[in-house]
Coordinates of C-alpha atoms in Angstrom, one line a residue:
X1 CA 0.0 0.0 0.0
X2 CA 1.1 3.7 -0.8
X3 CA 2.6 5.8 2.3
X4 CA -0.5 7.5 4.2
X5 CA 1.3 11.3 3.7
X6 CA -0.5 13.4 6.9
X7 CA -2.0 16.7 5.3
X8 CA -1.5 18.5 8.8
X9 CA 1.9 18.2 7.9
X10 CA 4.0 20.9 6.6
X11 CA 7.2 18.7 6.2
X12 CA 5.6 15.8 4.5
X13 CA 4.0 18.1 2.4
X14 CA 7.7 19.5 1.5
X15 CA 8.8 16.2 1.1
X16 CA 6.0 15.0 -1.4
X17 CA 7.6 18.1 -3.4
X18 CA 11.3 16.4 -3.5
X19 CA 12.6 15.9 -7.1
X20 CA 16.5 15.3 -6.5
X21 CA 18.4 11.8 -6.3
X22 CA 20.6 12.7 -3.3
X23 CA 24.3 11.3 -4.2
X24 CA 25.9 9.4 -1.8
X25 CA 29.3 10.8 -1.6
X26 CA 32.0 12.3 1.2
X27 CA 30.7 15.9 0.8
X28 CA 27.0 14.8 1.3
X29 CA 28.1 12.7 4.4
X30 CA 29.9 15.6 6.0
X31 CA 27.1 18.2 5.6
X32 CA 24.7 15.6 6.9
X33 CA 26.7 15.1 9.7
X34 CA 27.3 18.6 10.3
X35 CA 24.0 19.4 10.5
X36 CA 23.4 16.4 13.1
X37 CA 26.1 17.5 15.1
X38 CA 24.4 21.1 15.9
X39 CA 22.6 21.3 19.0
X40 CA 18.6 22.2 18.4
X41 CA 19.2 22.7 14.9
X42 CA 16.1 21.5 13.9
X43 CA 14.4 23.0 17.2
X44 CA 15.3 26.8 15.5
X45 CA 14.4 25.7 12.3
X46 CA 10.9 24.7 13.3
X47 CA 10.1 27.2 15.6
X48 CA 10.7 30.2 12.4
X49 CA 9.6 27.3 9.9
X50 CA 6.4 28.0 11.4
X51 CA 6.2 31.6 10.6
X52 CA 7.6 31.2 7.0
X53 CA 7.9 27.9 5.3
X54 CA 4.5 27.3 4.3
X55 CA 4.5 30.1 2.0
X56 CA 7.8 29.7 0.9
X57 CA 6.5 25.7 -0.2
X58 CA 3.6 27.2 -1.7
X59 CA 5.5 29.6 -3.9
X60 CA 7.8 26.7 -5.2
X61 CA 4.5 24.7 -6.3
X62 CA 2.8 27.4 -7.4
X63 CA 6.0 27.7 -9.8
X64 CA 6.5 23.7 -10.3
X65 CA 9.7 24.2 -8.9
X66 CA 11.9 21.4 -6.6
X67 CA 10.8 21.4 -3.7
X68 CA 14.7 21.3 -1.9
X69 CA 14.3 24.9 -3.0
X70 CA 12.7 25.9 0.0
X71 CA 15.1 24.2 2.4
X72 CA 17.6 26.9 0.8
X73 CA 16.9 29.5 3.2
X74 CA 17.8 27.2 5.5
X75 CA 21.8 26.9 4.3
X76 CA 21.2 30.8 4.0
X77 CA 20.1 32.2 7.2
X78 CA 18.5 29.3 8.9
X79 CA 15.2 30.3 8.2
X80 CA 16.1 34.1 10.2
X81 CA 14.7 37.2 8.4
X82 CA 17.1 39.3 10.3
X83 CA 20.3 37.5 9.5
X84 CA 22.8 40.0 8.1
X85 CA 26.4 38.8 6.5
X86 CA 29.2 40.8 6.7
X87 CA 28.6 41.1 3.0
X88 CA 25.8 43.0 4.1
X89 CA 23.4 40.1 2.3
X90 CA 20.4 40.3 3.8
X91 CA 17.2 38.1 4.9
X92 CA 16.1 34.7 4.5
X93 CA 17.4 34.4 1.4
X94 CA 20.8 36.4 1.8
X95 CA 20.4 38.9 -1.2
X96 CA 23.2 41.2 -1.7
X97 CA 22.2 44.9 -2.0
X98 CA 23.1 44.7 -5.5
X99 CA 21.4 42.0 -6.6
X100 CA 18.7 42.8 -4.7
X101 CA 18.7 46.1 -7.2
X102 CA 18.7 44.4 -9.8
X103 CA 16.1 42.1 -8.9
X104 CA 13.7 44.9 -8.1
X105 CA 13.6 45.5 -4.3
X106 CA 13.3 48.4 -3.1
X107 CA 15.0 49.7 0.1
X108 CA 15.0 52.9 2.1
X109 CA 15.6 54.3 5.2
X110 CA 12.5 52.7 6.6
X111 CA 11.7 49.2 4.5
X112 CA 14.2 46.7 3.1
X113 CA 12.5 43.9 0.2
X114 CA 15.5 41.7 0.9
X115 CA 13.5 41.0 4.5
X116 CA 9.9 40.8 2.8
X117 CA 9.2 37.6 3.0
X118 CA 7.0 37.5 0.2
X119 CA 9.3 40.1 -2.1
X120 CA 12.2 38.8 -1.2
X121 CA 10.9 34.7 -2.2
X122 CA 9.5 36.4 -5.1
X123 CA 12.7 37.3 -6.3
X124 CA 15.3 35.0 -5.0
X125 CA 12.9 32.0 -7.2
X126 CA 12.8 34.4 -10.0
X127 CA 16.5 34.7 -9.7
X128 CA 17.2 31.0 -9.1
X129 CA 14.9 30.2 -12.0
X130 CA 17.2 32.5 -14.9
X131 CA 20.1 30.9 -13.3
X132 CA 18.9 27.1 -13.8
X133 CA 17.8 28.4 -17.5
X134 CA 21.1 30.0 -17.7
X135 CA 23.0 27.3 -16.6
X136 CA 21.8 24.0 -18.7
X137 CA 19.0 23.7 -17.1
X138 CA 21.3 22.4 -14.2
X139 CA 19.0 23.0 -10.6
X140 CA 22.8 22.1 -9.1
X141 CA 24.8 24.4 -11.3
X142 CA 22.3 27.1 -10.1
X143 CA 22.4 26.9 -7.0
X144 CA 26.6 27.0 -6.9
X145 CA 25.8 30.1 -8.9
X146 CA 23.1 31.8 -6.2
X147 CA 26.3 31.0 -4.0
X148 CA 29.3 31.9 -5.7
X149 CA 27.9 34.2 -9.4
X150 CA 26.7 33.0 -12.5
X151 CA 30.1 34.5 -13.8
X152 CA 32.3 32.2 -11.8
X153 CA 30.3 29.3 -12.5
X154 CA 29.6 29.7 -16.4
X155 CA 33.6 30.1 -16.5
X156 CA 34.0 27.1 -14.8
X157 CA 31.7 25.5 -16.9
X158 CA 33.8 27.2 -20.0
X159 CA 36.7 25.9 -19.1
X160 CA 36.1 22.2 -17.9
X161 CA 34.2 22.3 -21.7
X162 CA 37.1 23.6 -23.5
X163 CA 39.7 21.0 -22.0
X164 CA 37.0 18.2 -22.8
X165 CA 36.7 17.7 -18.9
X166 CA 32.6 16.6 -17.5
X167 CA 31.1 19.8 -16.6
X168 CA 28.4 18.9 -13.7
X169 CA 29.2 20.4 -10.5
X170 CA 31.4 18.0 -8.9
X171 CA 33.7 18.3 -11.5
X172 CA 34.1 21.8 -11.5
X173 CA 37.3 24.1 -9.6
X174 CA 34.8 26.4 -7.4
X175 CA 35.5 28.2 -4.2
X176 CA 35.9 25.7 -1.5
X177 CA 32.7 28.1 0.2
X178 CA 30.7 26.6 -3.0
X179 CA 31.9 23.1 -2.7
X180 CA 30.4 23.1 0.6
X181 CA 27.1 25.0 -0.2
X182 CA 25.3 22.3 -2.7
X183 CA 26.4 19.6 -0.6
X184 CA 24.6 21.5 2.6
X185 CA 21.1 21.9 0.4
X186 CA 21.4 18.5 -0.3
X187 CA 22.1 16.8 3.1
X188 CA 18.9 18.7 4.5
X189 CA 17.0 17.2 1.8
X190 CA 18.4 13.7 2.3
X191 CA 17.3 14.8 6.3
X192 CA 13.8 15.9 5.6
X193 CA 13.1 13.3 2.7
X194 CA 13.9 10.2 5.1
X195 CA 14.4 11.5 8.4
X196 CA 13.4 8.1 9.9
X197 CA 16.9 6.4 8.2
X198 CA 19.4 9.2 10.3
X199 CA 17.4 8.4 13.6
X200 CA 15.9 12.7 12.8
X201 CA 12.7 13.6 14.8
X202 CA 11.5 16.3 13.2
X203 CA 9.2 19.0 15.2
X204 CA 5.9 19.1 14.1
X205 CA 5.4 21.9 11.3
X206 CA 1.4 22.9 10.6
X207 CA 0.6 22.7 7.0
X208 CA -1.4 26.3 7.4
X209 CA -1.1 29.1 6.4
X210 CA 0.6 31.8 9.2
X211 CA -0.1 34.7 7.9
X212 CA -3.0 36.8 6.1
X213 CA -2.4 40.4 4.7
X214 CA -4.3 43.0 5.8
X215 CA -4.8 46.7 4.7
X216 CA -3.4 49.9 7.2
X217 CA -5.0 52.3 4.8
X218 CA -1.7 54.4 5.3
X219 CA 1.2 54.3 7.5
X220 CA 0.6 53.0 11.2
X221 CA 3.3 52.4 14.5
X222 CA 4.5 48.6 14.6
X223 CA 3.2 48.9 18.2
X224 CA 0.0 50.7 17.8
X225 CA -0.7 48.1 15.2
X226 CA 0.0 45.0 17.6
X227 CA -2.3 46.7 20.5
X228 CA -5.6 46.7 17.8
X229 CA -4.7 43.1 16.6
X230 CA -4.0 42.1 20.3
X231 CA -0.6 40.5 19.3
X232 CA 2.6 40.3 20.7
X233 CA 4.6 42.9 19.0
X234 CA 7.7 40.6 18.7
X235 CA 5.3 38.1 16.4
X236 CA 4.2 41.5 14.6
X237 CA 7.6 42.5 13.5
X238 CA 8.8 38.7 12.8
X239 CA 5.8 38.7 10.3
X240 CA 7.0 42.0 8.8
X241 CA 10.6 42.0 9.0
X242 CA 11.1 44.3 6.0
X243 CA 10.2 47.2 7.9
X244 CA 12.8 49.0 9.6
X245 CA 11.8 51.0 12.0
X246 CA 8.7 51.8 14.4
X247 CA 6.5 52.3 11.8
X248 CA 5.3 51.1 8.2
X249 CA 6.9 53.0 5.9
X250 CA 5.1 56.2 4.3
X251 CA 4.2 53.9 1.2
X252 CA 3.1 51.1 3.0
X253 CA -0.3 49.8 2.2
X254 CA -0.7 46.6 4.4
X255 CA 0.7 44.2 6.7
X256 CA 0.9 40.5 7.8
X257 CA -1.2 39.3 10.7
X258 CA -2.2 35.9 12.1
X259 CA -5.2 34.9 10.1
X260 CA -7.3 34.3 13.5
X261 CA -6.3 38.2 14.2
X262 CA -7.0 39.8 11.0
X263 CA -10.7 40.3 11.6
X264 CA -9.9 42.3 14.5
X265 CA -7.4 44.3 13.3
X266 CA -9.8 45.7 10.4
X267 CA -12.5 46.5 13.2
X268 CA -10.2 48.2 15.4
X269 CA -8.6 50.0 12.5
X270 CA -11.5 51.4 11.2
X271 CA -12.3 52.9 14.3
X272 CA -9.0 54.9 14.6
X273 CA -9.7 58.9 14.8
X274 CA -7.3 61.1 11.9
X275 CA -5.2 62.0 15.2
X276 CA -3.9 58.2 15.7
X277 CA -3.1 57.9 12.1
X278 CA 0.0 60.3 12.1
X279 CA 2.3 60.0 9.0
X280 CA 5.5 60.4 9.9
X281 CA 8.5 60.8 7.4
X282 CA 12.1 60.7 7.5
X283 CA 14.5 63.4 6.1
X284 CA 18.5 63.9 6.2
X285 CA 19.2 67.9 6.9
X286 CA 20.8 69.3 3.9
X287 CA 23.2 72.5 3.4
X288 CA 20.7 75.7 3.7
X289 CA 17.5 74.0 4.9
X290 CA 15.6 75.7 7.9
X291 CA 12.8 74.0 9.7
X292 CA 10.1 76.3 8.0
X293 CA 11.3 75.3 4.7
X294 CA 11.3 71.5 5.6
X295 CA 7.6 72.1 7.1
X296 CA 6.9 73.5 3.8
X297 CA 7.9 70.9 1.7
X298 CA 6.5 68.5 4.1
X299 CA 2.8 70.2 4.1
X300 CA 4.0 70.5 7.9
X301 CA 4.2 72.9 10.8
X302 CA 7.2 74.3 12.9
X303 CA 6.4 73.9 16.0
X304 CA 4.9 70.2 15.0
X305 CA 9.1 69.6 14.0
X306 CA 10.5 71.1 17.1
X307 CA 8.2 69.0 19.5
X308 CA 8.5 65.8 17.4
X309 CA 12.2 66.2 17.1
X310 CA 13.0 68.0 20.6
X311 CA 14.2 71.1 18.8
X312 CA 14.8 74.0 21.2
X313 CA 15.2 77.4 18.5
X314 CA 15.7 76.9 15.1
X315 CA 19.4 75.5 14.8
X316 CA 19.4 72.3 12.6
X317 CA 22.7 70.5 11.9
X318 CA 23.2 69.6 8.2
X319 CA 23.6 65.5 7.9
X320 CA 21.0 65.4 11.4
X321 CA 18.1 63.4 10.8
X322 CA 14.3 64.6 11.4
X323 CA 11.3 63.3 11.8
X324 CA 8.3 64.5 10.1
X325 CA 5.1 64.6 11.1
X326 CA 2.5 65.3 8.8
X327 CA -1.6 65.5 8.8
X328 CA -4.1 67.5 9.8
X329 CA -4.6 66.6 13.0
X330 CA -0.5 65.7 13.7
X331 CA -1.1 68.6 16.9
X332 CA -3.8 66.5 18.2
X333 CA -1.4 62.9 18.4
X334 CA 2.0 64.9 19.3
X335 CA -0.4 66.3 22.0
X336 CA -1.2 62.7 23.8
X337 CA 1.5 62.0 26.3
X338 CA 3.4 58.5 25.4
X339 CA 2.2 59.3 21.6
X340 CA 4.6 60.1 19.1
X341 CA 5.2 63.5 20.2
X342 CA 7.3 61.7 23.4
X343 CA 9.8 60.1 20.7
X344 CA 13.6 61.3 20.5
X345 CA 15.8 60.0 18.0
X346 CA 19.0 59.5 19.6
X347 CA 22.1 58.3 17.9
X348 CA 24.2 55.8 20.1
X349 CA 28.1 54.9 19.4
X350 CA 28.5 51.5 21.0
X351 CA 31.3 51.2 23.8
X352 CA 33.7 48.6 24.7
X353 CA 31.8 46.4 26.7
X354 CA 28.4 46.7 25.1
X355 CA 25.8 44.7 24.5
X356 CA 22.1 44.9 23.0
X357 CA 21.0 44.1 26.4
X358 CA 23.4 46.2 28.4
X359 CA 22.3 49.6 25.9
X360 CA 18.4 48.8 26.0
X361 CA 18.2 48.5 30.0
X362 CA 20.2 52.0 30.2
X363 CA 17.6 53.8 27.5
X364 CA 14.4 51.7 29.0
X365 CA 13.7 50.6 25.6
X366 CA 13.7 46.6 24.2
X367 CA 16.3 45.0 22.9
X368 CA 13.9 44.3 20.1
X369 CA 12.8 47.4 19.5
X370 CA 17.1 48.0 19.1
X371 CA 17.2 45.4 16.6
X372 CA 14.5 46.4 14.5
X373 CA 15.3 49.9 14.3
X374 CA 18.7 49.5 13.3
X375 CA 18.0 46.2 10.8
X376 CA 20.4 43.9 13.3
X377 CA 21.2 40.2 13.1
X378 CA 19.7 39.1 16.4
X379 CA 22.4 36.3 16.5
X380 CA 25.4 38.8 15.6
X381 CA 27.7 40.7 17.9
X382 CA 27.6 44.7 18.2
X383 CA 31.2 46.0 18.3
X384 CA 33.0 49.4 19.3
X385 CA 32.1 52.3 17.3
X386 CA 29.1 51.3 15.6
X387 CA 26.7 53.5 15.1
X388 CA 23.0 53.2 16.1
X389 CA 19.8 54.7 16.1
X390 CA 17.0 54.8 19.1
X391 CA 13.8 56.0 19.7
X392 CA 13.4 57.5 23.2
X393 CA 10.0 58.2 24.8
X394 CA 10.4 61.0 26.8
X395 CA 8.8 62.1 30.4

């Protein structure tokens, strides 16, 4: 009789998707054991798996792609939308800021696409997708290539041709960082496709959906938008990890909510007065600005950008950084003590001795309030002289 396949189950769904004959070889057998060797590996995995896999597996049938495609992300990041490389490569998928250019995602002071989930899956399948096309319609030669650049690869390729040498990946001179990276995509598929022959319990993984999009009507505070959903604002920004800051971006038009919280959220929203729907914009001082020529650009007020910003007089420093309040009733929300209008920006040079922890118990803010205002990898260290940005409510 055929395997029973549970469809409450995200993995065995993922695992139905499989396409790849896993080799059996020494660079397979030391990523496998690699990964078995790390400590609640799949623990972590799991836990954000839950937040993200499920539409990452529905984007690769959608497209009739390999399923081991979506274990990718976990080579990349391990499944952490706030993983940032020294590289600066960002997001689940690790897109450089170039290629993330060229792919089409946007990125400003206040919302990176590289950490959409859904913009940045979009584009990272779109990109592995020309590569495999590119590539002889090779799924391993394309995934060297997300790792090490189509260039290096189709060289390689080139050359091995040219000297009458095979030209599959194993047989090609790549970085030894590339030689490791297929192998590593293709242990974890040899460990979710038959977990049962390496002794692997895997955590349960919901086959549902974690997310459902939701209108703001405009731009709305992270925090003000997890009090009318009634969720935990950690979950709120781990949902929408392309956004920066405290707030949507200006632009914004919607966000990602637990679908048993969505309902809510458009009740309570709707109900919102014009004085708690403040837009708030962000703008680098130039040479010969004055704050009544900013508040007029800005369909503004003065006095709105000296209580929002803390401005005693008129001096502003060229290079300083303002916030910008704008709409109607702005006087009404700057007005409500602990609303915006209790918000200083405050630029913070880290110290020997530092830590996340260490700088939000001294500025009574949260350390994830640190991380997601300055687009930190929550795993990565903070070193001397780094430069960032916080958000003090004032008395």
């Amino acid at each position: 009789m055929p395997e029973q396949v549970d469809p409450n189950d995200l993995w065995a769904r993922l695992r139905g998707g499989m396409q790849w004959e896993i080799p059996d070889n020494r660079q397979v057998r030391d990523a496998r054991a690699y990964y078995l060797a790390q400590d609640r590996y799949f623990e972590a995995v799991t836990e954000r798996g839950a937040l993200y896999l499920h539409y990452i597996v529905e984007e690769i049938e959608r497209r009739n792609m390999p399923m081991e495609l979506a274990l990718l992300p976990l080579v990349e990041s391990t499944l952490n939308p706030f993983a940032l490389s020294s590289q600066q490569a960002m997001g689940l998928w690790q897109i450089m800021p170039a290629t993330g250019r060229t792919l089409g995602l946007s990125s400003d002071w206040w919302y990176d696409g590289r950490r959409d989930l859904r913009e940045s899956t979009a584009a990272a399948l779109d990109y592995l997708q020309y590569l495999h096309d590119s590539l002889e319609g090779d799924w391993l030669l394309a995934i060297a290539a997300y790792n090490g650049g189509v260039g290096r690869v189709g060289r390689a390729v080139l050359g091995n041709s040219a000297r009458g040498r095979r030209t599959d990946f194993w047989s090609l001179p790549l970085p030894a960082e590339t030689r490791k990276y297929v192998p590593r995509l293709l242990a974890l598929s040899s460990l979710v496709g038959e977990p049962d022959a390496w002794e692997l319990a895997l955590p349960p993984l919901a086959n549902a959906p974690a997310f459902v999009p939701v209108p703001t009507g405009g731009q709305i505070e992270l925090a003000r938008a997890a009090e009318l959903a009634e969720v935990d604002l950690p979950v709120l920004q781990a949902l929408n990890p392309g956004h920066l800051r405290w707030a949507t971006s200006p632009g914004a038009t919607e966000l990602l909510l637990p679908p048993e919280r969505a309902d809510l959220f458009r009740q309570r929203l709707a109900t919102l007065s014009p004085e708690q729907r403040v837009s708030w914009q962000h703008y680098r001082v130039k040479r010969g600005d004055t704050l009544s020529r900013i508040a007029q650009t800005f369909d503004s007020r003065v006095d709105l950008l000296r209580k929002a910003n803390k401005i005693q007089g008129s001096l502003i420093r060229e290079g300083s950084t303002l916030l910008i309040p704008q709409g109607a009733y702005a006087r009404g929300a700057l007005a409500q003590r602990g609303g915006p209008a209790q918000i200083e920006t405050r630029d913070y040079k880290v110290r020997r001795g530092d830590s996340l922890y260490r700088i939000a118990r001294r500025f009574k803010v949260k350390v994830t309030d640190l991380i997601a205002w300055n687009a930190l990898n929550p795993q990565a260290t903070i070193y001397p002289g780094q430069q960032l940005t916080m958000y003090v409510r004032g008395g």
